mmCIF file of C-alpha atoms and ligand atoms in Angstrom:
data_model
loop_
_atom_site.group_PDB
_atom_site.id
_atom_site.type_symbol
_atom_site.label_atom_id
_atom_site.label_comp_id
_atom_site.label_asym_id
_atom_site.label_seq_id
_atom_site.Cartn_x
_atom_site.Cartn_y
_atom_site.Cartn_z
ATOM 1 C CA MET A 1 25.074 7.991 25.065
ATOM 2 C CA ASN A 2 22.891 11.166 26.154
ATOM 3 C CA ASP A 3 23.441 13.384 23.517
ATOM 4 C CA GLY A 4 21.233 16.828 25.314
ATOM 5 C CA THR A 5 18.519 16.335 23.057
ATOM 6 C CA ILE A 6 14.738 14.861 25.097
ATOM 7 C CA SER A 7 12.687 12.770 23.369
ATOM 8 C CA LEU A 8 9.701 10.421 24.692
ATOM 9 C CA SER A 9 12.324 8.024 25.250
ATOM 10 C CA ASN A 10 14.298 9.686 27.301
ATOM 11 C CA PHE A 11 12.063 12.031 28.599
ATOM 12 C CA TRP A 12 11.931 10.173 31.746
ATOM 13 C CA LEU A 13 14.828 8.155 32.384
ATOM 14 C CA PRO A 14 18.602 7.827 30.828
ATOM 15 C CA LYS A 15 19.354 5.723 28.275
ATOM 16 C CA GLN A 16 19.680 1.922 29.572
ATOM 17 C CA ASN A 17 23.337 0.073 29.424
ATOM 18 C CA SER A 18 22.920 -2.427 31.751
ATOM 19 C CA THR A 19 21.894 -5.732 32.104
ATOM 20 C CA PHE A 20 19.512 -4.743 35.200
ATOM 21 C CA ALA A 21 18.386 -1.543 33.448
ATOM 22 C CA LYS A 22 15.170 -2.785 31.828
ATOM 23 C CA ASN A 23 13.997 -4.707 35.016
ATOM 24 C CA VAL A 24 14.482 -1.731 37.017
ATOM 25 C CA ASP A 25 12.806 0.794 34.278
ATOM 26 C CA PHE A 26 10.008 -1.868 34.525
ATOM 27 C CA ALA A 27 9.930 -1.491 38.483
ATOM 28 C CA TRP A 28 9.593 2.071 38.087
ATOM 29 C CA ASP A 29 7.155 2.633 35.317
ATOM 30 C CA VAL A 30 4.424 -0.384 37.315
ATOM 31 C CA VAL A 31 4.668 1.960 40.445
ATOM 32 C CA THR A 32 4.376 5.269 38.661
ATOM 33 C CA TRP A 33 1.396 3.783 36.561
ATOM 34 C CA VAL A 34 -0.114 2.702 39.511
ATOM 35 C CA SER A 35 0.126 5.988 41.457
ATOM 36 C CA ILE A 36 -0.959 7.673 38.584
ATOM 37 C CA PHE A 37 -4.273 5.668 38.279
ATOM 38 C CA PHE A 38 -5.214 5.537 41.800
ATOM 39 C CA PHE A 39 -4.447 8.875 42.302
ATOM 40 C CA LEU A 40 -6.975 9.754 39.695
ATOM 41 C CA LEU A 41 -9.573 7.580 40.670
ATOM 42 C CA ILE A 42 -9.424 8.776 44.518
ATOM 43 C CA VAL A 43 -9.266 12.726 43.421
ATOM 44 C CA VAL A 44 -11.899 12.207 40.681
ATOM 45 C CA ALA A 45 -14.107 10.262 43.351
ATOM 46 C CA MET A 46 -13.471 12.694 46.314
ATOM 47 C CA CYS A 47 -14.519 15.377 44.090
ATOM 48 C CA TRP A 48 -17.317 13.893 42.632
ATOM 49 C CA PHE A 49 -19.130 12.891 46.209
ATOM 50 C CA VAL A 50 -18.478 16.901 47.625
ATOM 51 C CA TYR A 51 -20.280 17.522 44.415
ATOM 52 C CA ARG A 52 -22.942 14.753 44.855
ATOM 53 C CA TYR A 53 -23.742 14.590 48.357
ATOM 54 C CA ARG A 54 -23.315 18.168 49.596
ATOM 55 C CA ARG A 55 -25.353 19.668 51.767
ATOM 56 C CA ARG A 56 -28.556 21.233 50.199
ATOM 57 C CA ALA A 57 -30.379 23.152 52.405
ATOM 58 C CA GLU A 58 -29.942 25.006 56.055
ATOM 59 C CA GLY A 59 -31.017 22.237 58.514
ATOM 60 C CA GLU A 60 -30.565 19.210 56.088
ATOM 61 C CA LYS A 61 -29.490 16.253 58.425
ATOM 62 C CA THR A 62 -26.538 13.972 57.370
ATOM 63 C CA SER A 63 -27.408 10.446 56.517
ATOM 64 C CA THR A 64 -26.744 7.677 58.297
ATOM 65 C CA VAL A 65 -22.990 6.277 56.786
ATOM 66 C CA ASP A 66 -22.735 2.724 57.430
ATOM 67 C CA HIS A 67 -20.173 0.290 56.332
ATOM 68 C CA ASN A 68 -19.981 -1.941 53.455
ATOM 69 C CA LEU A 69 -18.303 -5.239 54.010
ATOM 70 C CA GLN A 70 -17.976 -6.098 50.733
ATOM 71 C CA LEU A 71 -16.839 -2.836 49.202
ATOM 72 C CA GLU A 72 -13.983 -2.895 52.632
ATOM 73 C CA VAL A 73 -12.819 -6.244 51.625
ATOM 74 C CA THR A 74 -12.384 -5.576 47.745
ATOM 75 C CA TRP A 75 -10.685 -2.390 48.691
ATOM 76 C CA THR A 76 -8.134 -4.116 50.952
ATOM 77 C CA ILE A 77 -7.861 -6.950 49.091
ATOM 78 C CA ILE A 78 -6.743 -5.620 45.533
ATOM 79 C CA PRO A 79 -4.194 -3.490 46.967
ATOM 80 C CA LEU A 80 -2.781 -5.612 49.009
ATOM 81 C CA ALA A 81 -2.090 -8.037 45.881
ATOM 82 C CA ILE A 82 -0.669 -4.757 44.156
ATOM 83 C CA VAL A 83 1.857 -4.313 46.344
ATOM 84 C CA ILE A 84 2.808 -8.107 47.117
ATOM 85 C CA GLY A 85 3.468 -7.913 43.766
ATOM 86 C CA LEU A 86 5.329 -5.062 43.729
ATOM 87 C CA PHE A 87 7.713 -6.473 46.695
ATOM 88 C CA VAL A 88 8.496 -9.740 44.865
ATOM 89 C CA VAL A 89 9.554 -7.610 41.723
ATOM 90 C CA GLY A 90 11.478 -5.585 43.740
ATOM 91 C CA PHE A 91 13.138 -7.924 45.737
ATOM 92 C CA ARG A 92 14.049 -10.182 42.943
ATOM 93 C CA GLY A 93 16.033 -7.219 41.683
ATOM 94 C CA TYR A 94 17.385 -6.672 44.608
ATOM 95 C CA VAL A 95 18.970 -9.517 45.533
ATOM 96 C CA ASN A 96 19.811 -9.970 41.979
ATOM 97 C CA ALA A 97 21.803 -6.930 42.254
ATOM 98 C CA ALA A 98 23.080 -7.384 45.346
ATOM 99 C CA VAL A 99 25.062 -10.844 44.638
ATOM 100 C CA ALA A 100 27.623 -10.520 42.115
ATOM 101 C CA PRO A 101 28.621 -13.388 39.970
ATOM 102 C CA GLY A 102 31.406 -15.157 41.103
ATOM 103 C CA ASP A 103 33.761 -14.356 38.080
ATOM 104 C CA ALA A 104 33.238 -10.924 37.897
ATOM 105 C CA TYR A 105 35.917 -8.458 37.112
ATOM 106 C CA GLU A 106 36.427 -6.712 40.326
ATOM 107 C CA ILE A 107 37.778 -3.098 40.367
ATOM 108 C CA ARG A 108 38.270 -1.505 43.542
ATOM 109 C CA VAL A 109 36.851 1.879 44.464
ATOM 110 C CA ALA A 110 38.275 4.700 46.722
ATOM 111 C CA ALA A 111 36.117 7.806 47.337
ATOM 112 C CA GLN A 112 37.370 10.620 48.952
ATOM 113 C CA LYS A 113 36.584 14.596 48.970
ATOM 114 C CA TRP A 114 36.364 15.277 46.264
ATOM 115 C CA SER A 115 37.406 12.603 43.672
ATOM 116 C CA TRP A 116 37.363 9.069 42.677
ATOM 117 C CA THR A 117 39.886 6.559 42.266
ATOM 118 C CA PHE A 118 39.871 2.988 40.673
ATOM 119 C CA PHE A 119 42.236 0.064 41.290
ATOM 120 C CA TYR A 120 42.181 -1.882 38.710
ATOM 121 C CA PRO A 121 43.448 -6.178 39.375
ATOM 122 C CA ASN A 122 47.044 -5.889 37.642
ATOM 123 C CA GLY A 123 47.980 -2.334 39.460
ATOM 124 C CA ALA A 124 46.528 0.022 37.070
ATOM 125 C CA LYS A 125 44.735 2.896 38.565
ATOM 126 C CA SER A 126 42.774 5.837 37.262
ATOM 127 C CA LEU A 127 41.842 8.984 38.886
ATOM 128 C CA ASN A 128 38.321 10.760 38.279
ATOM 129 C CA GLU A 129 37.594 8.023 35.231
ATOM 130 C CA LEU A 130 36.242 4.607 35.631
ATOM 131 C CA VAL A 131 37.072 2.263 32.652
ATOM 132 C CA VAL A 132 34.783 -1.170 32.015
ATOM 133 C CA PRO A 133 34.404 -3.951 29.728
ATOM 134 C CA ALA A 134 31.329 -4.441 27.863
ATOM 135 C CA GLY A 135 29.262 -7.540 28.106
ATOM 136 C CA ARG A 136 31.133 -8.438 31.183
ATOM 137 C CA PRO A 137 30.113 -8.516 34.894
ATOM 138 C CA VAL A 138 31.502 -5.886 36.751
ATOM 139 C CA LYS A 139 31.914 -6.049 40.848
ATOM 140 C CA LEU A 140 33.432 -2.483 42.420
ATOM 141 C CA THR A 141 34.378 -2.896 46.199
ATOM 142 C CA MET A 142 34.486 0.034 47.542
ATOM 143 C CA SER A 143 35.471 2.679 50.503
ATOM 144 C CA SER A 144 36.012 5.813 51.540
ATOM 145 C CA LYS A 145 38.727 7.659 52.938
ATOM 146 C CA ASP A 146 36.983 10.188 54.765
ATOM 147 C CA VAL A 147 33.168 10.605 54.902
ATOM 148 C CA LEU A 148 30.270 8.679 53.262
ATOM 149 C CA HIS A 149 29.706 9.193 49.567
ATOM 150 C CA SER A 150 27.600 7.241 47.589
ATOM 151 C CA LEU A 151 28.265 5.624 43.700
ATOM 152 C CA PHE A 152 25.630 6.230 41.504
ATOM 153 C CA ILE A 153 25.424 5.698 37.633
ATOM 154 C CA ALA A 154 22.447 6.222 35.990
ATOM 155 C CA GLU A 155 22.954 4.317 32.917
ATOM 156 C CA PHE A 156 23.809 1.208 34.784
ATOM 157 C CA ARG A 157 20.872 1.802 37.613
ATOM 158 C CA VAL A 158 23.224 0.888 39.707
ATOM 159 C CA LYS A 159 23.465 3.214 43.275
ATOM 160 C CA GLN A 160 25.036 1.880 46.526
ATOM 161 C CA ASP A 161 26.835 4.031 49.645
ATOM 162 C CA VAL A 162 30.511 4.123 50.189
ATOM 163 C CA VAL A 163 31.504 4.332 53.193
ATOM 164 C CA PRO A 164 34.525 4.955 55.292
ATOM 165 C CA GLY A 165 36.197 2.001 57.567
ATOM 166 C CA THR A 166 34.107 -0.894 55.537
ATOM 167 C CA TYR A 167 33.752 -2.122 52.124
ATOM 168 C CA THR A 168 30.635 -2.065 50.363
ATOM 169 C CA SER A 169 29.974 -3.152 46.688
ATOM 170 C CA LEU A 170 28.058 -3.124 43.817
ATOM 171 C CA TRP A 171 28.110 -5.126 40.176
ATOM 172 C CA PHE A 172 26.785 -4.421 36.716
ATOM 173 C CA GLU A 173 27.104 -5.908 32.831
ATOM 174 C CA ALA A 174 27.389 -3.050 30.615
ATOM 175 C CA LEU A 175 25.459 -3.988 27.449
ATOM 176 C CA GLU A 176 27.728 -1.710 24.669
ATOM 177 C CA PRO A 177 30.646 0.534 24.672
ATOM 178 C CA GLY A 178 30.055 4.284 25.005
ATOM 179 C CA GLU A 179 30.619 7.150 27.691
ATOM 180 C CA THR A 180 28.303 8.075 30.463
ATOM 181 C CA MET A 181 28.970 9.960 34.291
ATOM 182 C CA LEU A 182 29.667 8.237 37.600
ATOM 183 C CA GLU A 183 27.881 10.566 40.001
ATOM 184 C CA CYS A 184 28.170 11.256 43.919
ATOM 185 C CA THR A 185 24.777 11.060 45.346
ATOM 186 C CA GLU A 186 25.802 11.565 49.281
ATOM 187 C CA TYR A 187 26.022 15.291 50.404
ATOM 188 C CA CYS A 188 29.722 14.815 51.714
ATOM 189 C CA GLY A 189 30.710 18.924 51.692
ATOM 190 C CA LYS A 190 31.310 21.816 49.897
ATOM 191 C CA ASP A 191 32.619 20.234 46.367
ATOM 192 C CA HIS A 192 29.593 17.116 46.509
ATOM 193 C CA SER A 193 28.490 18.521 43.247
ATOM 194 C CA ASN A 194 31.649 18.267 41.739
ATOM 195 C CA MET A 195 32.744 14.542 42.515
ATOM 196 C CA LEU A 196 32.211 13.098 39.167
ATOM 197 C CA ALA A 197 34.046 10.575 37.154
ATOM 198 C CA LYS A 198 33.598 9.532 33.485
ATOM 199 C CA VAL A 199 32.862 6.356 32.815
ATOM 200 C CA ARG A 200 34.366 4.980 29.896
ATOM 201 C CA ILE A 201 33.120 1.579 28.353
ATOM 202 C CA LEU A 202 35.036 -0.376 25.963
ATOM 203 C CA ASP A 203 34.597 -3.628 24.047
ATOM 204 C CA ALA A 204 36.693 -6.766 25.625
ATOM 205 C CA THR A 205 39.944 -6.032 23.518
ATOM 206 C CA ALA A 206 39.836 -2.223 24.152
ATOM 207 C CA PHE A 207 39.491 -2.638 27.667
ATOM 208 C CA THR A 208 42.709 -5.527 27.856
ATOM 209 C CA ASP A 209 44.837 -2.956 25.717
ATOM 210 C CA TRP A 210 43.577 0.035 28.105
ATOM 211 C CA VAL A 211 44.210 -1.696 31.287
ATOM 212 C CA GLU A 212 47.707 -3.000 30.336
ATOM 213 C CA LYS A 213 48.737 0.415 28.878
ATOM 214 C CA ALA A 214 47.228 1.984 31.819
ATOM 215 C CA ASN A 215 49.434 -0.194 34.333
ATOM 216 C CA ALA A 216 52.973 0.044 31.841
ATOM 217 C CA ALA A 217 52.495 4.169 32.409
ATOM 218 C CA ASN A 218 52.364 3.661 36.637
ATOM 219 C CA ALA A 219 53.928 0.747 36.567
ATOM 220 C CA ASN A 220 52.183 -0.505 40.012
ATOM 221 C CA LEU A 221 52.747 -3.423 41.875
ATOM 222 C CA PRO A 222 49.144 -5.164 41.461
ATOM 223 C CA PRO A 223 47.620 -5.592 44.546
ATOM 224 C CA GLU A 224 48.144 -9.395 44.780
ATOM 225 C CA LYS A 225 51.807 -9.065 44.832
ATOM 226 C CA VAL A 226 51.234 -5.974 47.206
ATOM 227 C CA GLY A 227 49.654 -8.433 49.798
ATOM 228 C CA GLU A 228 52.107 -11.396 48.825
ATOM 229 C CA GLY A 229 54.992 -8.645 50.324
ATOM 230 C CA VAL A 230 53.507 -8.200 53.635
ATOM 231 C CA TYR A 231 52.504 -11.647 53.476
ATOM 232 C CA THR A 232 56.089 -12.736 53.725
ATOM 233 C CA LYS A 233 57.312 -10.027 55.934
ATOM 234 C CA ILE A 234 54.587 -10.098 58.670
ATOM 235 C CA CYS A 235 51.899 -12.812 58.327
ATOM 236 C CA SER A 236 53.506 -15.882 57.675
ATOM 237 C CA ALA A 237 55.155 -16.233 60.690
ATOM 238 C CA CYS A 238 51.637 -18.090 61.687
ATOM 239 C CA HIS A 239 49.440 -18.255 58.594
ATOM 240 C CA SER A 240 50.554 -20.893 55.990
ATOM 241 C CA THR A 241 49.211 -20.798 52.363
ATOM 242 C CA ASP A 242 49.432 -24.755 51.961
ATOM 243 C CA GLY A 243 46.943 -25.504 54.515
ATOM 244 C CA SER A 244 49.213 -26.748 57.294
ATOM 245 C CA PRO A 245 48.100 -25.086 60.764
ATOM 246 C CA ARG A 246 50.705 -22.631 62.481
ATOM 247 C CA ALA A 247 49.606 -20.429 65.342
ATOM 248 C CA ALA A 248 46.411 -18.883 63.372
ATOM 249 C CA PRO A 249 44.714 -20.251 60.569
ATOM 250 C CA SER A 250 45.922 -21.145 57.011
ATOM 251 C CA PHE A 251 45.034 -18.823 53.904
ATOM 252 C CA LYS A 252 44.893 -21.954 51.780
ATOM 253 C CA GLY A 253 41.081 -21.961 50.818
ATOM 254 C CA LEU A 254 40.174 -19.236 53.297
ATOM 255 C CA PHE A 255 38.279 -16.808 51.131
ATOM 256 C CA GLY A 256 34.330 -17.959 51.050
ATOM 257 C CA LYS A 257 34.929 -20.302 53.690
ATOM 258 C CA GLN A 258 32.002 -20.185 56.637
ATOM 259 C CA GLU A 259 34.373 -20.048 59.976
ATOM 260 C CA SER A 260 33.098 -20.799 63.317
ATOM 261 C CA PHE A 261 34.089 -18.847 66.261
ATOM 262 C CA ASN A 262 35.113 -19.618 69.841
ATOM 263 C CA ASP A 263 31.995 -17.686 70.999
ATOM 264 C CA GLY A 264 29.804 -19.936 68.883
ATOM 265 C CA SER A 265 28.916 -17.215 66.475
ATOM 266 C CA SER A 266 29.984 -18.068 62.326
ATOM 267 C CA ALA A 267 30.710 -15.785 59.553
ATOM 268 C CA THR A 268 31.435 -16.363 55.856
ATOM 269 C CA VAL A 269 34.730 -15.274 54.858
ATOM 270 C CA ASP A 270 34.426 -12.190 52.749
ATOM 271 C CA ASP A 271 36.180 -8.670 52.068
ATOM 272 C CA ASN A 272 35.083 -7.124 55.292
ATOM 273 C CA TYR A 273 35.837 -10.317 57.696
ATOM 274 C CA ILE A 274 39.561 -9.928 56.533
ATOM 275 C CA ARG A 275 39.388 -6.597 57.120
ATOM 276 C CA GLU A 276 38.448 -6.898 60.671
ATOM 277 C CA SER A 277 40.968 -9.696 61.573
ATOM 278 C CA ILE A 278 43.390 -7.813 60.447
ATOM 279 C CA LEU A 279 42.309 -4.161 62.452
ATOM 280 C CA THR A 280 41.095 -5.571 65.360
ATOM 281 C CA PRO A 281 41.628 -9.504 65.256
ATOM 282 C CA ASN A 282 40.217 -9.959 68.645
ATOM 283 C CA ALA A 283 36.566 -9.323 67.176
ATOM 284 C CA LYS A 284 35.960 -12.818 65.896
ATOM 285 C CA ILE A 285 38.794 -15.631 67.336
ATOM 286 C CA VAL A 286 38.323 -18.815 65.165
ATOM 287 C CA LYS A 287 37.378 -22.002 66.873
ATOM 288 C CA GLY A 288 40.429 -23.878 68.171
ATOM 289 C CA PHE A 289 43.046 -20.962 68.320
ATOM 290 C CA ALA A 290 44.078 -18.155 70.666
ATOM 291 C CA GLY A 291 43.809 -14.437 70.702
ATOM 292 C CA VAL A 292 47.325 -13.581 69.964
ATOM 293 C CA MET A 293 47.412 -11.535 66.560
ATOM 294 C CA PRO A 294 47.873 -8.259 67.653
ATOM 295 C CA PRO A 295 45.883 -5.297 66.286
ATOM 296 C CA PHE A 296 46.866 -3.442 62.679
ATOM 297 C CA GLN A 297 44.563 -0.639 62.915
ATOM 298 C CA GLY A 298 46.516 2.311 61.379
ATOM 299 C CA ALA A 299 49.972 -0.384 61.191
ATOM 300 C CA LEU A 300 48.687 -1.041 57.421
ATOM 301 C CA SER A 301 47.721 1.284 54.842
ATOM 302 C CA GLU A 302 44.116 0.759 52.787
ATOM 303 C CA GLN A 303 46.688 0.053 49.835
ATOM 304 C CA GLU A 304 48.314 -3.015 51.891
ATOM 305 C CA ILE A 305 44.866 -4.221 53.544
ATOM 306 C CA ALA A 306 43.341 -4.267 50.200
ATOM 307 C CA GLY A 307 46.210 -6.117 48.918
ATOM 308 C CA LEU A 308 46.407 -8.626 51.717
ATOM 309 C CA ILE A 309 42.807 -9.332 50.707
ATOM 310 C CA ALA A 310 43.428 -9.864 47.193
ATOM 311 C CA PHE A 311 46.345 -12.190 47.916
ATOM 312 C CA ILE A 312 44.014 -14.723 50.490
ATOM 313 C CA LYS A 313 41.529 -14.654 47.614
ATOM 314 C CA ALA A 314 44.066 -16.100 45.394
ATOM 315 C CA GLN A 315 45.167 -18.845 47.941
ATOM 316 C CA LYS A 316 42.507 -21.342 46.713
HETATM 317 CU CU1 LIG B 401 31.143 12.426 47.583
HETATM 318 CU CU2 LIG B 401 28.750 13.762 47.736
#
């Protein structure tokens, strides 16, 4: 943890406490040092040229400046190679950070002016305190209740916008137990700068303990159970869970599937697709079905929608 003292190792950047941190910092260091190198090279050369080729006498003619093919090719090829190298490092890091491992522990995040609420798979929730296990991939699926926010955990080197009406996600794997800070990094109004949460990283057993106790205190239904309730009441008339066709596609094996639509397009079934299909079902109609489902915009709470998504995910 950062105890406030500044040493050489934390002068530039906070402690590295995720599997990404090393690679992110490497890319950062390369960009910084390449920039410093070229800044010095160009500025020193410029100053020297200004001195060396100054006009020495009234009436002195400017010498004819011609091009130099070798020089121009050199100063095109070398920077090109450097930026391609940076792109490769950056792109690999980006892809790695964008796609969570399939077995990641999923925590849902609701942002609002000006607080963070975290929902755990067993029904536990916490306000302005994110508790995560160390040494295990954790995926955050996030949405906002009002305006744009952005979730940033410096020690994990992760940042992602949190947007109303859609889900965004990020993932990380913390290296060791400790405590750090989560900040909002999108200007979201008067108390933006106070929109902070504590991040507590616990070892596996302590985390299991915490998450069980946290829900014993709240006695919330796990999201999957919330979803099951909604399913039984509303969806089951048209959607089966055993693969048998009713008026609409079955939920069995639905999540992660490639779905084809009546207009010839296709998409992978993920959180955002399910959300859209609940709120505005006619946006995409699965091939072979009719658009008979009523829109549920405004009829279901965010918690019920998240619950249905968890329930559908569980119908393998
Ligand atoms: Cu939320 Cu700034």
